[in-house]
Coordinates of C-alpha atoms and ligand atoms in Angstrom, one line a residue:
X16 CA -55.4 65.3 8.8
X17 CA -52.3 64.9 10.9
X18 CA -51.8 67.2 13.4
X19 CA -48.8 68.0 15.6
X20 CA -47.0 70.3 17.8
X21 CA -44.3 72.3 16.0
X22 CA -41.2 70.9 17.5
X23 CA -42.2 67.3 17.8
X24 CA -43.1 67.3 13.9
X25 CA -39.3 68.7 13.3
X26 CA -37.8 66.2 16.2
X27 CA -39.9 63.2 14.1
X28 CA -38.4 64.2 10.9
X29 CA -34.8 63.7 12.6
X30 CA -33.8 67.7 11.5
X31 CA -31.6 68.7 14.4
X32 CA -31.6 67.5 18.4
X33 CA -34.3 69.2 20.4
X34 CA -31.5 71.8 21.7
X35 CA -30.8 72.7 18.1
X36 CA -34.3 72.9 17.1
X37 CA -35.2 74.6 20.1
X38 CA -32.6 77.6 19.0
X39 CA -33.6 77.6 15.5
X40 CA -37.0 78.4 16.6
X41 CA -35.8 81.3 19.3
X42 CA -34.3 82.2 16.1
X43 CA -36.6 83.1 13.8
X44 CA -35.8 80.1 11.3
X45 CA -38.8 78.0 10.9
X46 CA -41.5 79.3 9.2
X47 CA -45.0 77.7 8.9
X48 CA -46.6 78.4 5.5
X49 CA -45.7 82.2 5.1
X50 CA -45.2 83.2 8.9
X51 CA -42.5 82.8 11.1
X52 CA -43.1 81.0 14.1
X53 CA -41.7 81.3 17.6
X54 CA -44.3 78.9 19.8
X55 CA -42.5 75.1 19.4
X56 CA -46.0 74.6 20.6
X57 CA -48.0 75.9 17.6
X58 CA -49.9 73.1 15.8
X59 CA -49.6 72.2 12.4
X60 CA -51.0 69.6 10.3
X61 CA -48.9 67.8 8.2
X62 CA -51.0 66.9 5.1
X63 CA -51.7 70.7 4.5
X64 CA -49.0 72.8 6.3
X65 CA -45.9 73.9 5.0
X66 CA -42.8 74.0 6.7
X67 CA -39.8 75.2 6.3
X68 CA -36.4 75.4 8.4
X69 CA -33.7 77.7 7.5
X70 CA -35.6 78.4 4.2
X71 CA -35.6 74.6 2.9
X72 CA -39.2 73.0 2.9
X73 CA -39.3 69.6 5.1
X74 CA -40.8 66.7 3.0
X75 CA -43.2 65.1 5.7
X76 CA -42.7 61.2 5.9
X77 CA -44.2 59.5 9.0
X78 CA -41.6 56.2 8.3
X79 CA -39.0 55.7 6.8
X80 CA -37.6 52.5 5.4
X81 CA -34.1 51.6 4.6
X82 CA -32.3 48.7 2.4
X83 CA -28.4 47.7 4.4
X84 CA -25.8 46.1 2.7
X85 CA -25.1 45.0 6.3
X86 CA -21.0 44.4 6.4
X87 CA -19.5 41.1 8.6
X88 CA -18.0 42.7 12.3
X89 CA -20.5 44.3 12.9
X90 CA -23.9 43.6 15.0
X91 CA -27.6 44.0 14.3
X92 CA -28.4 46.0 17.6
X93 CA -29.5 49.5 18.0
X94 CA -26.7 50.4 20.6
X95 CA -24.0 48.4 21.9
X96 CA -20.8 49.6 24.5
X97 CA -18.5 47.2 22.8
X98 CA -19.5 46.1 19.3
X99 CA -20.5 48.3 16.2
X100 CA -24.0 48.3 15.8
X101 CA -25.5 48.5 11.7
X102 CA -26.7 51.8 13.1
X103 CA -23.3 53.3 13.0
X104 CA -23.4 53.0 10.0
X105 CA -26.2 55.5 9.4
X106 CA -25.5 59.5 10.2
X107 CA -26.8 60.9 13.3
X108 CA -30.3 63.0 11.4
X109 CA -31.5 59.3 10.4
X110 CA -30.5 57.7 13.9
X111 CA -32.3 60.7 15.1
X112 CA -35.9 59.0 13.7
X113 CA -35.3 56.6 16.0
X114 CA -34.8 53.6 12.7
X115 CA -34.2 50.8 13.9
X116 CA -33.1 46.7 12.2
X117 CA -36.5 45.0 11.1
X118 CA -34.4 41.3 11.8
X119 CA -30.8 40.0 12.4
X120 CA -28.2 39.2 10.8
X121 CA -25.1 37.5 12.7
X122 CA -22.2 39.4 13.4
X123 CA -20.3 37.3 10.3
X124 CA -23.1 37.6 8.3
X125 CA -23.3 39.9 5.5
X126 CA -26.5 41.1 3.0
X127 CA -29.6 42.8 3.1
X128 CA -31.0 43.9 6.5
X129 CA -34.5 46.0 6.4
X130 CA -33.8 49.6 8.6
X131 CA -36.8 51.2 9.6
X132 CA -38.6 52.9 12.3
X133 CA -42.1 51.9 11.3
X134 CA -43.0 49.2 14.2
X135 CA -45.7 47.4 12.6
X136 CA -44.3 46.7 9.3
X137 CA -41.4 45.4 11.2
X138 CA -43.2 43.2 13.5
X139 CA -45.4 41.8 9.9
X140 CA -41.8 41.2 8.2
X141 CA -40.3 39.3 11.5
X142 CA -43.5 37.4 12.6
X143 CA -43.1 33.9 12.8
X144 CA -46.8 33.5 11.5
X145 CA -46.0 35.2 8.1
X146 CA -43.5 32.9 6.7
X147 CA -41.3 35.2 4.6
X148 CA -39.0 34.2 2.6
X149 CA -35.6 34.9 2.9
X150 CA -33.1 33.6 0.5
X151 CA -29.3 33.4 1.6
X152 CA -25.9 32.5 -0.5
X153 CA -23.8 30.2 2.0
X154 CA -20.2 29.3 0.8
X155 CA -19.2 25.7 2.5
X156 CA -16.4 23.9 4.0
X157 CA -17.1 20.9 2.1
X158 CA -19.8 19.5 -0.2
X159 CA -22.6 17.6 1.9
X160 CA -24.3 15.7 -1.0
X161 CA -26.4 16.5 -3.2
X162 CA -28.8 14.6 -0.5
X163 CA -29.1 17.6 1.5
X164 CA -31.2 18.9 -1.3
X165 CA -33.6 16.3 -0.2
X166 CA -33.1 16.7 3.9
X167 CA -33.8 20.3 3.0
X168 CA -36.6 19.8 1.4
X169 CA -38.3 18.2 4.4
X170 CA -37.2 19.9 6.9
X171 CA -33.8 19.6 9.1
X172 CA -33.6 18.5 12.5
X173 CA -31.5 20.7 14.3
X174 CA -29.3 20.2 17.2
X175 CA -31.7 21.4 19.7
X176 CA -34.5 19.0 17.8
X177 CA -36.0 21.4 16.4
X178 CA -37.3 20.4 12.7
X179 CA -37.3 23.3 10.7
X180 CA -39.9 23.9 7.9
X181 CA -38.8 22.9 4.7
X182 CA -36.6 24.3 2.7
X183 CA -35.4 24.7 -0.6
X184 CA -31.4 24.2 -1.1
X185 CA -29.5 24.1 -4.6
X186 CA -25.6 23.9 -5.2
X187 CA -23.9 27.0 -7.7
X188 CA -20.8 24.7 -7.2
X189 CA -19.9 21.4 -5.7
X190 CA -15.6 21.5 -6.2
X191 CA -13.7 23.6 -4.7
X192 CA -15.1 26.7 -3.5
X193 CA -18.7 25.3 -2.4
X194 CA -21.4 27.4 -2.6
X195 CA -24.9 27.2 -1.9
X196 CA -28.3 29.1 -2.4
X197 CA -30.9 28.0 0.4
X198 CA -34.3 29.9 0.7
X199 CA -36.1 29.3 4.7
X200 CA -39.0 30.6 5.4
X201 CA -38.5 31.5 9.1
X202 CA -35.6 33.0 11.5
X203 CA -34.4 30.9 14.0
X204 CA -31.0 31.9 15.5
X205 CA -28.2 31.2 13.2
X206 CA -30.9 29.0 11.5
X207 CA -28.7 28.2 8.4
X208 CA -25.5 27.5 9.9
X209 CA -27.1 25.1 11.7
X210 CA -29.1 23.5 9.4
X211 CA -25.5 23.2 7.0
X212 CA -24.4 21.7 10.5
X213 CA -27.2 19.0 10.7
X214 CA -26.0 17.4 6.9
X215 CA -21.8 17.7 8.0
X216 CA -21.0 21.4 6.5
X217 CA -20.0 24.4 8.3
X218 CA -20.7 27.7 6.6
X219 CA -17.7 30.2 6.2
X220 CA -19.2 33.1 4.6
X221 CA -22.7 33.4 4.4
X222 CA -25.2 36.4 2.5
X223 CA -28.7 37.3 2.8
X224 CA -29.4 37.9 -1.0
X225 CA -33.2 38.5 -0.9
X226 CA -36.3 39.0 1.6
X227 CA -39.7 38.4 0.2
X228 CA -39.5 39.6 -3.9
X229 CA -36.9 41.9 -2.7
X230 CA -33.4 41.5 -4.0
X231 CA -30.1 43.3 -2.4
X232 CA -29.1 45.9 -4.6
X233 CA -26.0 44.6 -5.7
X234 CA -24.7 48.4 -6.3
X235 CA -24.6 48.6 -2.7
X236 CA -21.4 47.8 -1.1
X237 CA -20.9 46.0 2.3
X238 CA -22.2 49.1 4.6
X239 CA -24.0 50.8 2.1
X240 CA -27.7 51.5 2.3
X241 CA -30.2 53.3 0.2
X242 CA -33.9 54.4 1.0
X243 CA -36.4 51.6 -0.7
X244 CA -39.3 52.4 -2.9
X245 CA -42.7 51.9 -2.3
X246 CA -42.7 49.5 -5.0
X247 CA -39.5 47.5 -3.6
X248 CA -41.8 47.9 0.0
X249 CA -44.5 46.2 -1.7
X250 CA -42.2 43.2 -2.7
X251 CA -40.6 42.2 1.1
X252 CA -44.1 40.6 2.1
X253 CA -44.2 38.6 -1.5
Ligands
URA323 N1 -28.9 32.1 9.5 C1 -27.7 32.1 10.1 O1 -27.2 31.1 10.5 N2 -27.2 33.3 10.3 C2 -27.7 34.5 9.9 O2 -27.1 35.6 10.1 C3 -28.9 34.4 9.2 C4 -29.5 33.2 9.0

């Protein structure tokens, strides 16, 4: 049974800043199961408690988890004092929850980015250890040879002579416009562009199409998000 104060259950669920909340208790506007409460201090318990601010009940949801069409110019930090951050991109009641990006994307890098404020999930999807998969679309300056499918495949040396573990690399098109599908199963910094690099390409535009079984939702636009599903959750570790 989850217990907590009054005003740190309503801070949690990103409602209103502590000033604001602060007032709408003074005020009279939260009410816990059929009484009005005045103490921020009162304790409630989460699974059994109802409460309600300004009349509207408060769905309780200890995480929450997000799905970002993350846009190219901007940069996956929290908070920045030059660059945009993908967390300008949410409004301030689901900043308020403290969210946070569960791994990076570069600035020019566009497609799914996980947004959540649930630590250990985040740390399980970014661990080294846990080999997700992570499928990206890269469009090329040239075409490196169909032989790259096989460097790929056993792994790349990189420029710092780091081998990375293999990967699996096919061509949607060779002429003209090239463009590639590669699937790594780690996250080293600008991992692809370097690896492209290491067989003679250099990537212009590149997009994270999938993490784990999870797909981007192609209805969402570059800086567009949606909350996942548990269903969709269960599919970023597979
Ligand atoms: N690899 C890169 O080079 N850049 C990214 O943003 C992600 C993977």
């Amino acid at each position: 049974m989850p217990k907590f104060r009054l005003d740190k259950f309503l801070r949690d669920q990103g409602i209103a800043t502590r000033s604001e909340l602060k007032e709408y208790i003074r005020k009279g506007l939260v009410r816990v199961n059929d009484d009005t409460v005045k103490d921020p201090g009162t304790h409630i318990d989460s699974d059994s408690d109802k409460v309600y601010v300004n009349g509207e009940l408060i769905n309780y949801k200890k995480f929450v988890y997000y799905m970002l069409n993350k846009p190219r110019g901007v940069i996956t930090a929290t908070e920045d004092n030059k660059e945009n951050t993908v967390l300008d991109l949410f409004p301030e009641d689901i900043r308020r929850r403290n969210v946070f990006p569960a791994g990076r994307l570069d600035k020019d890098t566009e497609g799914l980015l996980i947004i959540t404020n649930d630590g250990i999930f985040a740390h399980n999807l970014m661990s080294p250890k846990k080999h997700v998969k992570k499928l990206y679309e890269a469009v090329l300056d040239c075409f490196p040879g169909d032989r790259a499918i096989d460097v790929f495949a056993v792994g790349v040396v990189l420029d710092d002579g780091y081998k990375s573990l293999p990967a699996k690399l096919e061509f949607l098109q060779k002429q003209g416009k090239v463009i590639a599908r590669v699937e790594i199963f780690e996250g080293k910094f600008h991992q692809v562009k370097r690896m492209f690099k290491a067989v003679g390409a250099n990537v212009l535009f590149l997009k994270r199409l999938r993490i784990g079984g999870l797909w981007l939702d192609e209805a969402l636009k570059p800086g567009e998000y949606r909350e996942l599903s548990q269903q969709e959750l269960d599919l970023l570790g597979g």
